[in-house]
mmCIF file of C-alpha atoms and ligand atoms in Angstrom:
data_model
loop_
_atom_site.group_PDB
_atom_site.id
_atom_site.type_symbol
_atom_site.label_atom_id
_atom_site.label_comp_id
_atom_site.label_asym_id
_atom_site.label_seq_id
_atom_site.Cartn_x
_atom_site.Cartn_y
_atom_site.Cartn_z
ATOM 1 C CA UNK A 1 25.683 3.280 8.505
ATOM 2 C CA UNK A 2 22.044 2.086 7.743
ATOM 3 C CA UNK A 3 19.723 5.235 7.127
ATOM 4 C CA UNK A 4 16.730 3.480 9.129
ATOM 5 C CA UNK A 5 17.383 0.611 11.173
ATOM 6 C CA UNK A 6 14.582 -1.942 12.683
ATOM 7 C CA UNK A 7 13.882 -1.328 16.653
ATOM 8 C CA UNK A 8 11.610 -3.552 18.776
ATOM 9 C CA UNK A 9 9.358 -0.734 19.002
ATOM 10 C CA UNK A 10 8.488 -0.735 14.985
ATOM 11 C CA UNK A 11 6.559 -4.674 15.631
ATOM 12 C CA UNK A 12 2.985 -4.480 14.668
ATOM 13 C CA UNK A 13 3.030 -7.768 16.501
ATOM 14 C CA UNK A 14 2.024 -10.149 13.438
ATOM 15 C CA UNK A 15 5.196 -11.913 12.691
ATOM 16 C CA UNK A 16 5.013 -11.662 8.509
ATOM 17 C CA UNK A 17 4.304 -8.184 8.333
ATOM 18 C CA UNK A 18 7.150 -7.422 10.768
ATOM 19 C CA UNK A 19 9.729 -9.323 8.587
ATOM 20 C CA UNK A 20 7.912 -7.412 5.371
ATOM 21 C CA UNK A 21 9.155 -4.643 7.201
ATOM 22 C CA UNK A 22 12.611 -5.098 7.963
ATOM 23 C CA UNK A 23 12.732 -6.211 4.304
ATOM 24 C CA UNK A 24 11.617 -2.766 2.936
ATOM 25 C CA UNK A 25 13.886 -1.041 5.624
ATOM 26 C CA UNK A 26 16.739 -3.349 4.183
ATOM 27 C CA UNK A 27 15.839 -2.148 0.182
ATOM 28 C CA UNK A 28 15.414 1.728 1.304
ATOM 29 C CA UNK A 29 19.261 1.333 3.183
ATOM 30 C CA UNK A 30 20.102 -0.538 -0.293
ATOM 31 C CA UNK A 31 18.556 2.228 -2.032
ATOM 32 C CA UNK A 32 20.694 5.226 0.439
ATOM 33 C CA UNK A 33 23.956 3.076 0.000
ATOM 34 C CA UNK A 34 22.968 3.504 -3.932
ATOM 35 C CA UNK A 35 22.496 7.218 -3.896
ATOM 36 C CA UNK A 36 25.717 7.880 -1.645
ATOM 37 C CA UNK A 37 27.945 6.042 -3.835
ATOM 38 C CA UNK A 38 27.426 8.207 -6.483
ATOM 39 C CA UNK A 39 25.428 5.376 -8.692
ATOM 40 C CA UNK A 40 23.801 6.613 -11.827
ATOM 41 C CA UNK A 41 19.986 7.040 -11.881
ATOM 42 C CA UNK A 42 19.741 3.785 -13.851
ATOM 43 C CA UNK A 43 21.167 1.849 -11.095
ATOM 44 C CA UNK A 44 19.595 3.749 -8.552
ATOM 45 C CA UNK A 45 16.404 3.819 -9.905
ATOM 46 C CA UNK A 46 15.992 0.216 -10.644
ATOM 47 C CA UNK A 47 16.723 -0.022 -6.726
ATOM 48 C CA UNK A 48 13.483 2.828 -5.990
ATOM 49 C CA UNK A 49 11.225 0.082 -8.686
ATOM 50 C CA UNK A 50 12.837 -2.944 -6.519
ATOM 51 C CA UNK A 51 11.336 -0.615 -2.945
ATOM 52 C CA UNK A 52 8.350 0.031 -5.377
ATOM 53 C CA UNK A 53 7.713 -3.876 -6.117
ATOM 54 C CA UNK A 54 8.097 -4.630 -2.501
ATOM 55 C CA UNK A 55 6.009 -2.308 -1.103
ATOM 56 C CA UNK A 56 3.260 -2.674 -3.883
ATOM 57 C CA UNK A 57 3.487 -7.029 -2.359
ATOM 58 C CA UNK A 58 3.363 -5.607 1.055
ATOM 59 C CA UNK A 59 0.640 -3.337 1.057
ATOM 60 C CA UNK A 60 -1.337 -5.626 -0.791
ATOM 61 C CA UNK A 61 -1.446 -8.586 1.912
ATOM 62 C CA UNK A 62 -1.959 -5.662 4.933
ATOM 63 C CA UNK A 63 -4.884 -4.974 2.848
ATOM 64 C CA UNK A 64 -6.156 -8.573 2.135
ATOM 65 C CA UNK A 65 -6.213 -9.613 5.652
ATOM 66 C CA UNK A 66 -7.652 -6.086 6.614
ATOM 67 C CA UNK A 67 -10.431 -7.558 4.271
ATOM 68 C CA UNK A 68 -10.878 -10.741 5.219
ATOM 69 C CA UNK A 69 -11.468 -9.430 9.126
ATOM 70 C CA UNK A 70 -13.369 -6.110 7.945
ATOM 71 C CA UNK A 71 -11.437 -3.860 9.553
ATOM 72 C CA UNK A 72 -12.774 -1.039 10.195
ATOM 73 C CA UNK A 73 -10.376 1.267 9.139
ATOM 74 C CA UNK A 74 -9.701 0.020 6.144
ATOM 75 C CA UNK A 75 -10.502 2.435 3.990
ATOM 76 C CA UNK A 76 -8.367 5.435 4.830
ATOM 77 C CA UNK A 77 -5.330 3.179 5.673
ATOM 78 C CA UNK A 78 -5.810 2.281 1.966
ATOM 79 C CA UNK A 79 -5.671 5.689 1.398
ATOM 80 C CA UNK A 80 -1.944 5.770 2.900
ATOM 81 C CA UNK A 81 -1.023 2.863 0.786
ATOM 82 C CA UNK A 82 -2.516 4.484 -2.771
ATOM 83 C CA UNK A 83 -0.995 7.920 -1.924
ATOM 84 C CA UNK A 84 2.279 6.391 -1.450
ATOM 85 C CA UNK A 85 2.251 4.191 -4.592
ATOM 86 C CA UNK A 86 1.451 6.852 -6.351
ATOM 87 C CA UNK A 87 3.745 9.141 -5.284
ATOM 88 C CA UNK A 88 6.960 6.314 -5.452
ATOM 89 C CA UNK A 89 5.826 5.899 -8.985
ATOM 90 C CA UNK A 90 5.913 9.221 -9.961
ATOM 91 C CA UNK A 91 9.486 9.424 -8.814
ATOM 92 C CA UNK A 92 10.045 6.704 -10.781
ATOM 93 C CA UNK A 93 8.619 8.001 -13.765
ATOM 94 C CA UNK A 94 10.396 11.211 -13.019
ATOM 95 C CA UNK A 95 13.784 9.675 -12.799
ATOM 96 C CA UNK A 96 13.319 8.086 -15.680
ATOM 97 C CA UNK A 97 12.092 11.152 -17.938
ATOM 98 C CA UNK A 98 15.515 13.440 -16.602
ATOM 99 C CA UNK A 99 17.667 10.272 -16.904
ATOM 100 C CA UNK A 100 18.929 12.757 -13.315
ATOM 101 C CA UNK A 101 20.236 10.430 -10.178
ATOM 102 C CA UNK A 102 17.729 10.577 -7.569
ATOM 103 C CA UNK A 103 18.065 13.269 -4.479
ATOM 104 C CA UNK A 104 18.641 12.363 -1.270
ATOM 105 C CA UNK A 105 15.090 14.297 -0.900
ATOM 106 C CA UNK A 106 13.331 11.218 -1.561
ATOM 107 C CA UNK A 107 15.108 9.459 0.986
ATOM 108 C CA UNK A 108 14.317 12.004 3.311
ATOM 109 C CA UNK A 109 10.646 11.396 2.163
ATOM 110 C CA UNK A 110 10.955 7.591 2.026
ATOM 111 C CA UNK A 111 11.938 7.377 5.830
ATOM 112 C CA UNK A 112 10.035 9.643 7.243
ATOM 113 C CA UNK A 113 6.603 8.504 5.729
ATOM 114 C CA UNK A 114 7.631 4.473 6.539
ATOM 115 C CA UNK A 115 8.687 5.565 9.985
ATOM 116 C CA UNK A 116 4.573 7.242 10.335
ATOM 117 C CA UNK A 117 2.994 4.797 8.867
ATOM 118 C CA UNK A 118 4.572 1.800 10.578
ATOM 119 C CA UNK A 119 4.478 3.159 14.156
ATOM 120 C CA UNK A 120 1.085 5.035 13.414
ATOM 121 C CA UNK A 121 -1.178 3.583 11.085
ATOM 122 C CA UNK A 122 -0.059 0.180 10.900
ATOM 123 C CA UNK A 123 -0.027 -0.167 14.680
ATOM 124 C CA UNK A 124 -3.463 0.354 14.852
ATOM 125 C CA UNK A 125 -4.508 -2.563 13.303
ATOM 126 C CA UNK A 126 -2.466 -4.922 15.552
ATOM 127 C CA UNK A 127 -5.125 -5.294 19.044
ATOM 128 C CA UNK A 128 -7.597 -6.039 16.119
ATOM 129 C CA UNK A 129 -5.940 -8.260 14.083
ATOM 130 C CA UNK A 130 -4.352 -9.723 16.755
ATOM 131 C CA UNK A 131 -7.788 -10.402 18.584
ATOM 132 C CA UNK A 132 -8.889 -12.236 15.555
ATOM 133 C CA UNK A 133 -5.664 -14.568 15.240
ATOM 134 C CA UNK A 134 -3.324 -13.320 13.607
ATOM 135 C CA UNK A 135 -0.039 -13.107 15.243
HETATM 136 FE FE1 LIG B 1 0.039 -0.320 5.965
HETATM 137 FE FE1 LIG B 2 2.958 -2.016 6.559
#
């Protein structure tokens, strides 16, 4: 059983950061599977760097066509993106140092702060993005 799974609701209504979505939903499910099997923290944490990768692509094209449109809030939904990097690659870093499997806490974390920032922040940006093309 998939520990997030895509709904309808979760569309920002611009079709490639949908399916950037449902790819980073797919690698944190690959990344739960990991954990529950009992995988060792190398395998599992070259699955968190594979989320890390992703997410470091997809936050960087939210934020280039933020840019190119000047969006206003760009800014402090950059803020959401550099807190999260930051935090995913201290988890890294951490997993690596204690050589320790990573928790199901960071999971937990990983869901919950994809779940907020796709249905909150993100969403925001759709009626003006959207208004200026970009479907
Ligand atoms: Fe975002
Ligand atoms: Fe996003």
């Amino acid at each position: 059983m998939p520990l997030i799974e895509w709904k309808d609701d979760m569309s920002v209504g611009i079709d490639e950061f949908d399916s950037h979505h449902k790819r980073l939903i797919q690698l944190i499910n690959k990344l739960n599977d990991s954990i529950m099997s009992g995988d060792s923290y190398t395998v599992s944490s070259e699955v968190l760097a594979e989320v890390a990768n992703y997410t470091l692509y997809h936050f960087f094209a939210e934020e280039e066509a933020m840019r190119k449109y000047s969006y206003p809030e760009y800014d402090s939904h950059r803020k959401e993106h550099i807190d999260l990097t930051e935090k995913t690659l201290g988890l890294l870093q951490e997993s690596y140092n204690s050589k320790e499997s990573i928790g199901p806490e960071v999971l937990a974390f990983l869901k919950e702060w994809l779940r907020h920032h796709i249905l909150e922040t993100d969403k925001q940006y759709s009626p003006f993005l959207n208004a200026r093309g970009l479907f």
